[in-house]
XYZ file of C-alpha atoms in Angstrom:
282
model
C 72.440 15.511 -17.211
C 70.643 15.068 -19.886
C 67.397 16.234 -21.632
C 65.514 14.205 -24.871
C 62.683 14.992 -26.890
C 59.269 13.542 -26.720
C 56.038 13.674 -28.079
C 55.739 16.179 -25.252
C 58.768 17.987 -26.541
C 60.990 17.586 -23.510
C 62.042 14.362 -21.640
C 64.314 14.730 -18.279
C 67.346 11.501 -18.125
C 67.662 12.365 -14.576
C 66.280 14.431 -11.457
C 69.168 16.850 -11.488
C 68.066 17.754 -15.838
C 64.948 19.795 -13.764
C 67.032 21.923 -11.930
C 70.157 22.268 -14.424
C 67.842 23.272 -17.224
C 64.975 24.599 -15.189
C 64.685 27.757 -17.604
C 64.244 25.095 -20.399
C 61.571 23.185 -18.673
C 59.674 25.363 -16.625
C 57.708 27.503 -19.452
C 56.496 24.153 -20.551
C 56.040 23.118 -17.584
C 53.397 25.800 -16.382
C 51.778 26.266 -19.617
C 50.886 22.614 -19.773
C 49.711 22.305 -16.264
C 47.880 25.915 -16.197
C 50.287 27.132 -13.727
C 51.310 30.948 -13.148
C 53.806 29.888 -10.745
C 55.493 26.229 -10.044
C 54.670 25.751 -6.389
C 52.947 22.486 -6.258
C 51.133 21.798 -2.712
C 52.041 19.134 0.023
C 50.497 15.715 -0.601
C 47.015 15.542 0.025
C 44.692 12.170 -1.093
C 41.923 13.089 1.017
C 38.817 10.547 1.265
C 38.501 8.564 -1.944
C 35.940 6.593 -0.789
C 33.468 10.001 -0.754
C 33.889 10.409 -4.061
C 31.850 8.183 -5.777
C 33.911 7.817 -9.005
C 31.615 4.288 -9.214
C 28.237 6.462 -9.247
C 29.486 8.552 -12.470
C 27.430 6.616 -14.625
C 24.952 3.784 -12.497
C 23.901 2.566 -15.574
C 26.896 1.753 -17.354
C 25.626 3.002 -20.650
C 28.145 5.694 -20.850
C 31.498 5.012 -18.561
C 33.266 1.633 -19.476
C 35.905 1.525 -16.920
C 37.345 3.514 -14.446
C 40.824 3.836 -13.450
C 43.423 5.902 -10.795
C 46.528 5.834 -11.404
C 49.923 7.264 -10.110
C 54.076 7.352 -10.783
C 56.972 7.182 -9.038
C 60.272 7.440 -9.482
C 62.653 5.609 -7.247
C 65.190 7.430 -5.718
C 68.908 7.343 -6.227
C 68.014 5.809 -9.687
C 68.273 7.386 -13.342
C 65.257 7.568 -15.512
C 64.356 5.700 -18.345
C 66.426 6.759 -21.069
C 69.431 6.418 -19.086
C 68.574 3.817 -16.562
C 70.796 0.478 -17.187
C 69.329 -3.530 -16.859
C 71.067 -3.485 -13.118
C 69.371 -1.007 -12.065
C 65.915 -1.803 -13.033
C 66.874 -5.396 -11.637
C 67.417 -3.929 -8.569
C 64.488 -1.999 -8.011
C 62.611 -5.180 -9.252
C 63.665 -6.792 -6.315
C 62.756 -3.516 -4.025
C 59.312 -3.851 -5.397
C 59.161 -7.258 -4.645
C 59.648 -6.956 -1.057
C 57.302 -4.359 -1.097
C 53.987 -6.216 -3.050
C 54.602 -9.027 -0.852
C 53.542 -6.943 2.068
C 50.463 -5.845 0.803
C 47.484 -6.870 2.041
C 45.825 -10.011 0.291
C 42.222 -7.506 -0.850
C 45.187 -5.583 -2.935
C 48.201 -7.872 -3.326
C 47.032 -8.703 -7.000
C 49.346 -10.832 -9.404
C 53.321 -9.922 -10.133
C 53.839 -10.926 -13.673
C 57.921 -11.453 -14.418
C 57.729 -10.577 -18.278
C 60.270 -13.338 -19.028
C 57.944 -16.013 -18.248
C 55.127 -14.489 -20.200
C 53.527 -16.377 -23.447
C 52.934 -13.970 -26.559
C 48.707 -14.112 -25.618
C 49.549 -13.092 -22.130
C 51.660 -10.126 -22.978
C 49.295 -9.116 -25.740
C 46.630 -9.049 -22.835
C 48.465 -6.600 -20.870
C 49.240 -4.399 -23.559
C 44.846 -4.355 -24.173
C 44.833 -3.524 -20.518
C 47.310 -0.818 -20.585
C 49.824 -2.617 -18.044
C 52.678 -3.161 -20.954
C 54.253 -0.671 -23.589
C 52.203 -1.044 -26.953
C 55.306 -1.424 -29.112
C 52.965 0.080 -32.055
C 54.483 3.462 -30.957
C 58.196 2.796 -31.549
C 59.439 6.088 -32.608
C 58.510 7.525 -29.509
C 59.020 4.549 -27.264
C 62.107 3.179 -28.744
C 63.740 6.895 -29.450
C 64.246 7.810 -25.781
C 64.942 3.817 -25.222
C 61.886 3.752 -23.004
C 61.287 -0.073 -24.246
C 64.767 -0.873 -23.106
C 65.670 -3.976 -21.686
C 61.488 -4.247 -20.788
C 61.804 -7.890 -21.020
C 64.128 -8.536 -18.704
C 62.569 -6.607 -15.595
C 59.136 -6.641 -14.287
C 55.437 -5.031 -14.634
C 52.334 -5.253 -12.161
C 49.005 -5.749 -12.809
C 47.299 -4.667 -9.346
C 43.380 -4.805 -9.019
C 42.551 -2.354 -7.080
C 39.420 -0.608 -4.873
C 39.425 3.263 -4.664
C 42.340 4.681 -3.204
C 44.050 1.443 -2.461
C 47.280 2.781 -3.817
C 47.420 4.896 -0.795
C 47.987 1.565 1.156
C 50.922 0.487 -1.686
C 52.559 3.894 -1.190
C 52.572 3.511 2.700
C 54.404 0.220 2.286
C 56.813 1.006 -0.337
C 57.973 3.974 2.182
C 57.843 1.352 5.125
C 60.385 -0.988 3.028
C 62.985 1.493 2.257
C 61.635 2.517 -1.185
C 62.392 6.513 -1.383
C 60.738 8.448 -4.183
C 62.548 11.241 -6.251
C 60.834 15.092 -5.347
C 61.671 18.447 -5.857
C 60.432 21.445 -3.464
C 58.004 22.958 -5.066
C 57.841 20.258 -7.884
C 56.378 17.402 -6.004
C 57.073 14.075 -7.241
C 59.259 14.030 -10.500
C 59.512 11.509 -13.495
C 61.227 11.543 -16.801
C 57.885 12.963 -18.333
C 57.092 16.907 -17.438
C 53.749 16.307 -18.244
C 53.929 13.860 -15.039
C 54.789 15.436 -12.588
C 53.477 16.924 -9.316
C 50.866 14.672 -8.101
C 51.508 12.202 -11.089
C 47.859 11.530 -10.568
C 45.970 10.214 -13.570
C 42.469 9.350 -12.888
C 40.818 8.373 -16.390
C 37.287 6.553 -17.345
C 36.716 5.523 -20.715
C 33.587 6.602 -22.127
C 31.434 5.943 -24.948
C 29.942 8.752 -26.658
C 28.994 8.667 -30.053
C 26.591 11.588 -30.427
C 29.742 14.063 -29.529
C 31.948 11.742 -31.408
C 29.458 11.878 -34.728
C 29.837 15.960 -34.102
C 33.816 15.760 -35.150
C 34.679 17.657 -37.996
C 38.520 17.016 -38.526
C 39.867 14.183 -35.967
C 38.373 14.823 -32.791
C 38.528 18.024 -32.721
C 34.875 18.632 -31.155
C 35.270 16.426 -28.435
C 38.537 17.773 -27.674
C 37.530 21.323 -27.755
C 35.090 20.212 -24.669
C 37.076 18.737 -22.664
C 39.773 21.424 -22.766
C 37.049 23.940 -21.263
C 37.129 21.159 -17.645
C 40.869 20.388 -17.710
C 40.560 17.290 -19.447
C 42.760 15.182 -21.754
C 41.164 12.941 -24.439
C 43.181 9.935 -25.680
C 42.346 7.143 -28.349
C 40.753 4.279 -25.820
C 43.540 1.847 -27.579
C 46.603 3.523 -26.219
C 48.550 6.275 -26.926
C 49.623 4.891 -30.853
C 45.799 5.614 -31.779
C 44.553 8.865 -31.446
C 41.673 10.382 -29.940
C 38.588 9.972 -32.277
C 39.702 6.511 -33.839
C 36.333 4.962 -32.056
C 33.318 6.448 -30.585
C 34.878 5.091 -26.868
C 37.779 7.869 -25.650
C 39.814 7.708 -23.125
C 39.629 10.672 -20.812
C 41.758 12.378 -18.103
C 42.494 15.077 -15.609
C 45.278 17.035 -17.747
C 46.743 18.982 -14.804
C 48.658 17.209 -12.414
C 50.778 20.399 -10.976
C 49.417 22.583 -8.904
C 46.340 21.135 -7.045
C 46.673 17.976 -4.747
C 45.214 14.413 -5.348
C 42.089 14.453 -4.327
C 41.533 18.108 -6.291
C 42.663 16.217 -9.132
C 40.186 13.452 -9.252
C 37.639 16.049 -8.217
C 38.603 18.102 -11.272
C 38.206 15.242 -13.361
C 34.822 13.846 -11.930
C 33.037 17.667 -12.576
C 34.036 17.478 -16.563
C 33.188 13.808 -16.874
C 29.981 14.675 -15.511
C 29.300 17.255 -17.984
C 30.234 15.322 -20.757
C 27.591 12.748 -19.655
C 25.339 15.471 -19.951
C 26.343 16.779 -22.938
C 26.087 13.598 -24.629
C 22.597 13.124 -23.450
C 21.674 16.602 -24.815
C 22.848 15.434 -28.160
C 21.342 12.360 -28.146
C 17.330 14.391 -27.383
C 18.132 16.911 -29.751
């Protein structure tokens, strides 16, 4: 059982860390996810087809892309800081079996990293499917990219809610996920537990961007009112505010269901668009 530090402050090297170092982890988890008690609800994806993420900005003037992703840790394996190359390869074999069973409309394409050219790797990094090695202090310190070229990653083009089908196929394919009662699904990073769901948009907001006085303070303060998190649109190494395009997502992933997390993001993005329009017209 080990714990390492990261930009978040803590990083679990295996599932037992959350239990063994409960007094260490719990206060940070509560503060980040905005919960008084750790008592995560049951999984509920609801009906994603009724949410209308595509209708957030019908004109396409503000929202450039929308994305919904979840994270899972395969049961029986260490987390990133301790996982071995052999374990990564075993997971890759298991997941390839699952991918082969996916319906054709969401099957996508699997990319064995060893066979990729430099240009293909950069393209996947730009699409946020691969690690951005510019963030060496964080990623390499915690061994997150160890053996990354010998194991696989996926680029699955999905419609809304398609990953629910993938999860079902994984469960039927004897791929179990790490969970802890009251914590929900767990991963190495405490900011990514519970639902582990991150619903995000790349949104262009030049008028709000122009109001920043120190980095991205104006945009970040506005996002905080709606439990949103602002990042740089080019990935973690780049701070929010480096361009007028922001990667904005729900911040809280514990203490609410999956459908609630997506709706919280949607409500906040609608508020941002309305605020941006007001700033334009002012």
